[in-house]
């Protein structure tokens, strides 16, 4: 019997994402310390603007909107990590959107030389209604 | 378990004897090319080719949170795990048959000395167990050894009531004629995926390059002489078995699941998991080797013999979709042999679940 890798199940991944979620704004408020040295901004302080999103994420967001013209999309959280460490965290005390409303778009860009490894990951969380 | 001593060419050798019912025949177990008595006694130890190639793969394995996305291959390559198997001696003992087994001289050489040794072994058994019926159960070249012994020793043949050969190349094997090609293919595979190929096929190379297989080449002088004037003895029932599967093992690799590349709202953002996958283009093996000869062709051969060449005109033939090594332990063929021996092996292999056919 041949067995090849199975395709990922979208709902299962979204559930994992929900289960693993940590609210870093609440964490910062509770500890009084920045998260891994990075201050967590609320969207009111640092708005998540489409025009400021990385081009790859912006393009995918636009494509999603074009394919779902009746949905209203609200940008709720944004994170940038470099080599797994946070560089920018924007979120407030609200939880992730529910599993039927969540939209996540991400991109990872790498810069590598014989002396350098930079893995830059941007993650946008939006609510779709 | 008892040891019966016999002398061959001035040396004392041992025949392992397992006790059972005195009302049943003694089964003499004869191994094949390159083998030892372990083939018939403990095939999980040697020849050690009992890969569980039809098992379901294990589920995904969690690795943990990582800074970087998990993409592509996590590790490569590994074979299917080995499975527990019952040897011919074990299954026959379970049905209260007495067995006798020994390691033949010249297991990769010409057959002349193994035949001379079998004469001594059978004479020794006759002396120890007069008035007893014997069954010769032979794997691979052991079948040719049996035929040559019977043809040249009609008096000793009188003690034999059944001959059962398992995947024996009665009319020859093409393997020796393409030994160098097989070596090239295996070396190419070794370059591609590493020494794991040698774990699988070192033994095949040794056999293809042996005097034993040269002697068993199609149309060889030995086979021509053996077949000339060979007749079935009226008091012996003959049974042959052939195999049509060339699958030995899958080549597995662990790959990151797609989810391992997707960041989550978590620091670090990537949760790695790995899943088993077959290496494309190579696995399963040897299904993926070129069909150079019938012996190596799925549906026609069992890696070392072609089913069509495991038949004898005076024998009842059965075909199973198993490979050459599996003839040493597969419950399907064990159940068929037990039925030939007059047993009801429904606890070994349920009736109606038998996928073989009579050829």
Coordinates of C-alpha atoms in Angstrom, one line a residue:
Chain A
X1 CA 0.0 0.0 0.0
X2 CA 1.5 3.3 -1.1
X3 CA 1.2 6.1 1.4
X4 CA 1.9 9.7 0.5
X5 CA 1.7 12.7 2.7
X6 CA -1.8 13.8 3.3
X7 CA -3.1 17.4 2.7
X8 CA -3.5 19.5 5.7
X9 CA -7.0 19.9 7.1
X10 CA -7.8 23.7 7.3
X11 CA -10.2 23.5 10.3
X12 CA -7.7 21.4 12.3
X13 CA -5.0 23.9 11.8
X14 CA -7.3 26.8 12.8
X15 CA -8.2 24.9 16.0
X16 CA -4.5 24.3 16.8
X17 CA -3.9 28.0 16.2
X18 CA -6.8 28.8 18.6
X19 CA -5.5 26.3 21.2
X20 CA -1.9 27.7 21.1
X21 CA -2.9 31.3 21.2
X22 CA -1.3 33.6 23.8
X23 CA -2.5 37.1 24.3
X24 CA 0.7 39.0 24.7
X25 CA -1.0 42.3 25.6
X26 CA -2.6 40.7 28.6
X27 CA 0.7 39.0 29.4
X28 CA 2.6 42.3 29.3
X29 CA -0.1 43.9 31.5
X30 CA 0.1 41.1 34.0
X31 CA 3.9 41.0 34.3
X32 CA 4.5 44.7 33.7
X33 CA 7.4 43.7 31.4
X34 CA 7.7 43.9 27.6
X35 CA 7.4 40.5 25.9
X36 CA 10.9 39.3 25.1
X37 CA 12.1 42.9 25.2
X38 CA 9.5 44.2 22.9
X39 CA 6.6 46.5 23.8
X40 CA 3.2 45.3 22.8
X41 CA 1.2 48.1 21.2
X42 CA -2.6 48.2 21.0
X43 CA -4.1 48.8 17.6
X44 CA -5.4 52.2 18.9
X45 CA -1.8 53.2 19.6
X46 CA -0.3 51.8 16.4
X47 CA -3.0 51.2 13.9
X48 CA -2.7 48.2 11.5
X49 CA -3.0 49.9 8.1
X50 CA -3.3 48.1 4.9
X51 CA -0.9 50.4 3.1
X52 CA 1.8 49.7 5.8
X53 CA 1.5 45.9 5.5
X54 CA 4.3 44.0 3.8
X55 CA 3.6 43.8 0.0
X56 CA 3.2 40.1 0.0
X57 CA 0.6 40.1 2.8
X58 CA -1.1 43.1 1.2
X59 CA -1.4 41.3 -2.1
X60 CA -2.9 38.2 -0.5
X61 CA -5.3 40.2 1.5
X62 CA -6.5 42.0 -1.6
X63 CA -6.9 38.7 -3.4
X64 CA -8.9 37.3 -0.6
X65 CA -11.1 40.4 -0.6
X66 CA -11.6 40.1 -4.4
X67 CA -12.7 36.5 -4.0
X68 CA -15.0 37.2 -1.1
X69 CA -16.5 40.6 -1.9
X70 CA -19.4 40.3 0.5
X71 CA -17.1 39.8 3.5
X72 CA -16.1 42.6 5.8
X73 CA -12.5 42.3 6.9
X74 CA -11.1 43.9 10.0
X75 CA -7.4 43.8 10.8
X76 CA -7.0 42.9 14.5
X77 CA -3.4 41.7 15.2
X78 CA 0.0 41.9 13.6
X79 CA 3.3 40.3 14.5
X80 CA 6.8 40.4 13.0
X81 CA 9.5 38.0 14.2
X82 CA 13.1 37.8 13.2
X83 CA 14.7 34.5 13.8
X84 CA 11.7 33.6 16.0
X85 CA 12.1 36.7 18.2
X86 CA 9.5 39.4 18.2
X87 CA 10.3 42.8 16.6
X88 CA 6.8 44.1 16.4
X89 CA 3.6 43.1 18.3
X90 CA 0.3 44.8 17.9
X91 CA -2.7 43.4 19.7
X92 CA -5.1 44.4 22.5
X93 CA -7.0 42.4 25.1
X94 CA -9.4 40.8 22.6
X95 CA -9.1 37.1 21.9
X96 CA -8.6 35.7 18.4
X97 CA -11.6 35.8 16.2
X98 CA -13.7 32.7 16.4
X99 CA -12.7 29.7 14.2
X100 CA -15.4 30.6 11.6
X101 CA -14.3 34.2 11.5
X102 CA -10.5 34.1 11.6
X103 CA -8.3 34.9 8.7
X104 CA -4.6 34.6 9.0
X105 CA -2.1 35.7 6.3
X106 CA 1.6 35.4 6.7
X107 CA 4.9 35.5 4.8
X108 CA 8.4 34.5 5.6
X109 CA 11.4 36.0 4.0
X110 CA 14.9 34.8 4.5
X111 CA 18.2 36.6 4.1
X112 CA 21.2 34.3 4.1
X113 CA 24.9 34.6 3.6
X114 CA 27.9 32.7 4.9
X115 CA 27.7 34.9 8.0
X116 CA 24.1 35.7 8.3
X117 CA 20.7 34.0 8.7
X118 CA 17.7 36.2 9.0
X119 CA 14.2 34.6 8.9
X120 CA 11.7 37.3 8.9
X121 CA 8.1 36.3 9.5
X122 CA 5.1 38.6 9.4
X123 CA 1.7 37.4 10.6
X124 CA -1.6 39.3 10.2
X125 CA -4.7 38.2 12.0
X126 CA -8.0 39.5 10.7
X127 CA -11.7 39.0 11.4
X128 CA -14.0 38.3 8.5
X129 CA -17.7 38.7 8.8
Chain B
X1 CA 15.6 -30.2 21.1
X2 CA 18.3 -32.7 20.4
X3 CA 21.5 -32.8 18.4
X4 CA 22.2 -35.7 16.1
X5 CA 25.8 -35.9 15.0
X6 CA 26.9 -37.0 11.6
X7 CA 30.3 -37.1 9.9
X8 CA 30.9 -35.5 6.5
X9 CA 34.3 -35.4 4.8
X10 CA 36.0 -36.3 8.0
X11 CA 34.4 -33.6 10.1
X12 CA 31.7 -34.0 12.7
X13 CA 28.6 -31.9 12.0
X14 CA 25.4 -31.3 13.8
X15 CA 21.8 -31.9 12.8
X16 CA 19.2 -30.1 15.0
X17 CA 16.3 -32.3 15.8
X18 CA 13.0 -31.1 17.4
X19 CA 10.7 -33.7 18.8
X20 CA 7.0 -34.2 18.1
X21 CA 4.5 -36.8 17.4
X22 CA 5.9 -40.2 16.4
X23 CA 2.8 -40.7 14.2
X24 CA 3.7 -37.9 11.9
X25 CA 6.5 -37.7 9.4
X26 CA 9.8 -36.0 10.1
X27 CA 10.2 -32.8 8.2
X28 CA 13.7 -32.2 6.9
X29 CA 14.2 -28.4 6.4
X30 CA 16.6 -27.4 3.6
X31 CA 17.7 -23.8 3.3
X32 CA 18.6 -22.0 0.1
X33 CA 21.6 -20.3 -1.5
X34 CA 23.7 -18.2 0.9
X35 CA 21.6 -19.4 3.9
X36 CA 22.2 -21.3 7.0
X37 CA 19.8 -23.3 9.2
X38 CA 18.8 -20.0 10.7
X39 CA 16.7 -19.4 7.5
X40 CA 14.4 -22.2 8.7
X41 CA 14.8 -21.7 12.4
X42 CA 15.0 -18.0 13.1
X43 CA 14.6 -16.0 9.8
X44 CA 14.1 -12.9 11.9
X45 CA 17.8 -13.1 12.9
X46 CA 19.0 -14.2 9.5
X47 CA 18.4 -13.6 6.6
X48 CA 16.7 -10.7 8.5
X49 CA 14.6 -9.5 5.6
X50 CA 11.3 -9.5 7.5
X51 CA 10.3 -6.0 6.7
X52 CA 6.7 -5.0 7.6
X53 CA 6.1 -3.4 4.2
X54 CA 2.3 -3.4 4.4
X55 CA 1.8 -1.8 7.8
X56 CA 0.0 1.5 8.2
X57 CA 2.4 4.4 8.7
X58 CA 2.4 5.9 12.2
X59 CA 0.7 9.2 12.7
X60 CA 2.2 12.7 12.8
X61 CA 4.8 13.3 15.5
X62 CA 5.0 16.6 17.4
X63 CA 8.5 18.1 17.5
X64 CA 7.8 21.4 19.2
X65 CA 7.9 25.1 18.9
X66 CA 10.6 26.5 16.7
X67 CA 11.9 29.9 15.6
X68 CA 11.9 28.9 11.9
X69 CA 9.4 27.4 9.6
X70 CA 9.6 23.6 9.1
X71 CA 9.8 22.9 5.4
X72 CA 10.7 19.8 3.4
X73 CA 12.4 16.7 4.6
X74 CA 13.1 16.2 8.3
X75 CA 15.1 13.0 7.9
X76 CA 15.8 10.4 5.2
X77 CA 16.0 7.5 4.8
X78 CA 14.8 4.5 6.8
X79 CA 13.3 1.1 6.0
X80 CA 10.1 -0.4 7.3
X81 CA 10.5 -1.9 10.7
X82 CA 11.0 -5.6 11.1
X83 CA 8.0 -7.7 12.3
X84 CA 7.9 -10.8 14.4
X85 CA 7.7 -13.9 12.3
X86 CA 7.4 -17.6 13.0
X87 CA 10.0 -19.9 11.3
X88 CA 9.2 -23.1 9.6
X89 CA 10.5 -25.1 12.5
X90 CA 8.4 -23.1 15.0
X91 CA 5.1 -23.5 13.0
X92 CA 5.8 -27.2 12.3
X93 CA 6.6 -27.8 16.0
X94 CA 3.3 -26.0 16.9
X95 CA 1.6 -28.7 14.9
X96 CA 3.6 -31.4 16.6
X97 CA 5.8 -32.3 13.7
X98 CA 9.3 -33.5 14.3
X99 CA 11.9 -31.5 12.3
X100 CA 15.5 -31.9 11.3
X101 CA 17.6 -29.0 10.1
X102 CA 21.3 -28.3 9.5
X103 CA 23.6 -25.7 7.8
X104 CA 24.7 -27.0 4.4
X105 CA 28.3 -26.9 3.2
X106 CA 29.1 -24.6 0.3
X107 CA 25.9 -22.4 0.6
X108 CA 27.1 -20.2 -2.3
X109 CA 29.1 -22.7 -4.1
X110 CA 28.3 -25.5 -6.5
X111 CA 25.8 -28.2 -5.4
X112 CA 27.9 -31.2 -5.5
X113 CA 29.1 -31.2 -1.9
X114 CA 25.7 -30.2 -0.4
X115 CA 24.2 -33.2 -2.3
X116 CA 26.8 -35.5 -0.9
X117 CA 26.2 -34.1 2.6
X118 CA 22.4 -34.6 2.3
X119 CA 23.0 -38.2 1.4
X120 CA 24.9 -38.6 4.7
X121 CA 22.2 -36.6 6.6
X122 CA 19.4 -38.7 5.2
X123 CA 21.2 -42.0 5.9
X124 CA 21.8 -40.8 9.5
X125 CA 18.2 -40.0 9.9
X126 CA 17.1 -43.3 8.5
X127 CA 19.4 -45.1 10.9
X128 CA 18.0 -43.1 13.9
X129 CA 14.4 -43.3 12.8
X130 CA 13.8 -46.5 10.8
X131 CA 10.4 -47.1 9.4
X132 CA 9.7 -43.4 9.6
X133 CA 8.3 -41.3 6.7
X134 CA 10.1 -38.1 5.8
X135 CA 9.1 -34.9 4.1
X136 CA 11.6 -32.7 2.4
X137 CA 10.7 -29.0 2.7
X138 CA 13.1 -26.9 0.7
X139 CA 13.5 -23.2 0.2
X140 CA 15.1 -21.8 -3.0
X141 CA 18.2 -23.8 -4.1
X142 CA 17.2 -26.4 -1.5
X143 CA 14.7 -27.6 -4.1
X144 CA 17.4 -28.3 -6.6
X145 CA 19.4 -30.0 -3.9
X146 CA 16.4 -32.2 -3.1
X147 CA 15.9 -33.1 -6.8
X148 CA 19.5 -34.0 -7.3
X149 CA 19.6 -36.1 -4.1
X150 CA 16.4 -38.0 -5.0
X151 CA 17.5 -38.6 -8.6
X152 CA 20.9 -40.0 -7.6
X153 CA 19.8 -41.9 -4.5
X154 CA 16.7 -44.0 -5.4
X155 CA 17.1 -46.2 -2.3
X156 CA 17.2 -43.3 0.2
X157 CA 14.3 -41.7 -1.8
X158 CA 12.1 -44.6 -0.5
X159 CA 12.0 -42.9 2.9
X160 CA 10.5 -39.7 1.4
X161 CA 6.7 -39.3 1.0
X162 CA 6.4 -35.7 0.1
X163 CA 8.6 -33.0 -1.5
X164 CA 7.7 -29.4 -1.1
X165 CA 9.8 -26.7 -2.7
X166 CA 9.4 -23.1 -1.9
X167 CA 10.4 -20.6 -4.6
X168 CA 13.0 -23.0 -6.1
X169 CA 14.4 -22.0 -9.5
X170 CA 13.8 -25.5 -11.0
X171 CA 14.3 -24.3 -14.5
X172 CA 16.9 -21.7 -13.7
X173 CA 17.3 -18.1 -12.8
X174 CA 18.4 -15.1 -15.0
X175 CA 20.0 -13.4 -12.0
X176 CA 23.5 -14.5 -12.6
X177 CA 23.4 -13.3 -16.2
X178 CA 22.7 -9.7 -15.2
X179 CA 24.8 -9.6 -12.0
X180 CA 26.9 -6.7 -13.3
X181 CA 23.8 -4.7 -14.3
X182 CA 22.2 -5.3 -10.9
X183 CA 25.4 -4.1 -9.3
X184 CA 25.3 -0.9 -11.4
X185 CA 21.7 -0.2 -10.5
X186 CA 22.3 -0.7 -6.8
X187 CA 25.4 1.5 -6.9
X188 CA 23.4 4.2 -8.6
X189 CA 20.7 3.9 -5.9
X190 CA 23.4 4.0 -3.2
X191 CA 24.7 7.3 -4.7
X192 CA 21.2 8.7 -4.6
X193 CA 20.0 7.7 -1.1
X194 CA 23.0 6.3 0.7
X195 CA 24.1 3.0 2.3
X196 CA 20.6 2.0 3.2
X197 CA 20.5 0.5 -0.2
X198 CA 23.2 -1.9 0.8
X199 CA 21.3 -3.0 3.9
X200 CA 18.6 -4.0 1.5
X201 CA 20.5 -5.5 -1.4
X202 CA 24.0 -6.5 -0.3
X203 CA 22.8 -10.1 -0.1
X204 CA 21.3 -9.9 -3.6
X205 CA 24.6 -8.8 -5.0
X206 CA 26.4 -11.6 -3.3
X207 CA 24.0 -14.2 -4.6
X208 CA 23.9 -12.9 -8.2
X209 CA 27.7 -13.1 -8.2
X210 CA 27.9 -16.6 -6.7
X211 CA 28.8 -20.0 -8.2
X212 CA 25.5 -21.2 -7.0
X213 CA 23.6 -18.9 -9.3
X214 CA 25.9 -19.5 -12.2
X215 CA 25.2 -23.2 -11.8
X216 CA 21.5 -22.4 -11.8
X217 CA 21.6 -20.1 -14.8
X218 CA 18.9 -20.9 -17.4
X219 CA 20.1 -23.7 -19.7
X220 CA 23.1 -24.5 -17.6
X221 CA 24.8 -27.8 -17.9
X222 CA 23.8 -28.7 -14.4
X223 CA 20.1 -28.0 -14.9
X224 CA 20.1 -29.8 -18.2
X225 CA 21.7 -32.9 -16.7
X226 CA 19.4 -32.7 -13.7
X227 CA 16.3 -32.7 -15.9
X228 CA 17.5 -35.4 -18.2
X229 CA 15.8 -38.7 -17.4
X230 CA 14.3 -37.2 -14.2
X231 CA 11.1 -38.9 -13.2
X232 CA 8.7 -38.5 -10.3
X233 CA 8.8 -41.4 -7.9
X234 CA 5.4 -42.9 -7.6
X235 CA 5.3 -42.9 -3.8
X236 CA 6.3 -39.3 -3.5
X237 CA 3.9 -36.4 -3.8
X238 CA 5.5 -33.3 -5.2
X239 CA 4.4 -29.7 -4.5
X240 CA 6.0 -26.5 -5.7
X241 CA 5.4 -22.9 -4.7
X242 CA 6.3 -19.7 -6.6
X243 CA 6.2 -16.0 -5.6
X244 CA 5.2 -12.9 -7.6
X245 CA 6.1 -10.0 -5.3
X246 CA 9.3 -8.1 -5.5
X247 CA 8.5 -5.8 -2.7
X248 CA 11.0 -5.9 0.1
X249 CA 10.5 -2.6 2.0
X250 CA 9.4 0.9 1.6
X251 CA 11.9 3.7 1.8
X252 CA 10.6 6.1 4.4
X253 CA 11.4 9.7 5.1
X254 CA 10.1 12.0 7.7
X255 CA 8.8 15.3 6.2
X256 CA 7.5 18.4 7.9
X257 CA 3.8 18.7 7.8
X258 CA 2.5 21.7 5.9
X259 CA 1.4 23.2 9.2
X260 CA 5.0 23.4 10.3
X261 CA 5.6 26.2 7.8
X262 CA 2.6 28.3 9.0
X263 CA 3.3 30.8 11.8
X264 CA 0.9 30.9 14.7
X265 CA 0.2 33.7 17.2
X266 CA 2.9 32.3 19.5
X267 CA 6.5 32.9 20.3
X268 CA 8.3 31.2 18.8
X269 CA 5.8 31.1 16.0
X270 CA 6.3 27.8 14.3
X271 CA 5.0 24.4 15.7
X272 CA 6.9 21.6 14.0
X273 CA 5.4 18.2 13.3
X274 CA 6.7 15.5 11.1
X275 CA 5.0 12.8 9.1
X276 CA 6.2 9.7 7.4
X277 CA 6.2 9.7 3.7
X278 CA 7.6 7.3 1.1
X279 CA 10.6 8.6 -0.9
X280 CA 9.2 9.3 -4.3
X281 CA 10.7 7.5 -7.3
X282 CA 12.5 5.0 -5.2
X283 CA 10.0 3.5 -2.8
X284 CA 8.8 0.9 -2.5
X285 CA 11.7 -1.2 -3.4
X286 CA 12.4 -3.3 -5.4
X287 CA 9.2 -2.5 -7.3
X288 CA 11.0 0.6 -8.5
X289 CA 13.9 -1.2 -10.0
X290 CA 13.8 -1.6 -13.8
X291 CA 12.1 -4.8 -15.0
X292 CA 15.3 -6.3 -16.4
X293 CA 14.3 -9.9 -15.9
X294 CA 11.2 -11.8 -14.8
X295 CA 12.8 -12.5 -11.4
X296 CA 12.8 -8.7 -10.6
X297 CA 9.4 -7.9 -12.2
X298 CA 6.4 -7.4 -10.0
X299 CA 3.7 -10.0 -10.8
X300 CA 6.3 -12.4 -12.4
X301 CA 9.1 -12.9 -9.9
X302 CA 10.0 -12.8 -6.2
X303 CA 13.4 -11.0 -6.5
X304 CA 15.4 -14.2 -7.0
X305 CA 13.2 -16.5 -8.9
X306 CA 10.5 -16.2 -11.6
X307 CA 7.3 -18.0 -10.7
X308 CA 7.2 -19.7 -14.2
X309 CA 10.6 -21.3 -13.4
X310 CA 9.7 -22.6 -10.0
X311 CA 7.4 -25.2 -11.4
X312 CA 7.9 -28.9 -12.1
X313 CA 5.8 -30.9 -14.6
X314 CA 5.0 -33.6 -12.0
X315 CA 4.2 -31.2 -9.1
X316 CA 1.1 -29.4 -7.9
X317 CA 1.9 -25.7 -8.0
X318 CA 0.7 -22.8 -6.0
X319 CA 1.5 -19.1 -6.5
X320 CA 1.5 -16.5 -3.8
X321 CA 2.1 -12.7 -4.0
X322 CA 5.0 -12.8 -1.6
X323 CA 8.8 -12.3 -2.1
X324 CA 11.6 -14.8 -1.9
X325 CA 12.4 -14.1 1.8
X326 CA 8.7 -14.2 2.8
X327 CA 8.6 -17.8 1.8
X328 CA 10.5 -18.5 5.0
X329 CA 7.8 -17.2 7.3
X330 CA 4.7 -15.9 5.6
X331 CA 1.5 -17.3 7.3
X332 CA -0.2 -17.8 4.0
X333 CA 2.4 -20.2 2.6
X334 CA 2.8 -21.9 6.0
X335 CA -1.0 -22.5 6.1
X336 CA -0.9 -24.0 2.6
X337 CA 2.0 -26.3 3.5
X338 CA 0.2 -27.4 6.7
X339 CA -2.8 -28.3 4.6
X340 CA -0.6 -30.4 2.4
X341 CA 0.6 -32.1 5.5
X342 CA -2.9 -32.9 6.5
X343 CA -3.4 -30.3 9.1
X344 CA -6.1 -27.7 9.6
X345 CA -4.2 -24.4 10.0
X346 CA -7.2 -22.2 10.4
X347 CA -5.6 -20.5 13.5
X348 CA -2.6 -19.6 11.4
X349 CA -4.5 -18.3 8.4
X350 CA -8.3 -18.2 8.4
X351 CA -10.0 -20.1 5.5
X352 CA -11.5 -17.8 3.0
X353 CA -8.8 -15.3 3.5
X354 CA -6.5 -17.1 1.2
X355 CA -5.4 -14.9 -1.7
X356 CA -3.4 -17.6 -3.5
X357 CA -4.5 -19.5 -6.5
X358 CA -3.6 -22.9 -7.9
X359 CA -1.3 -22.5 -10.9

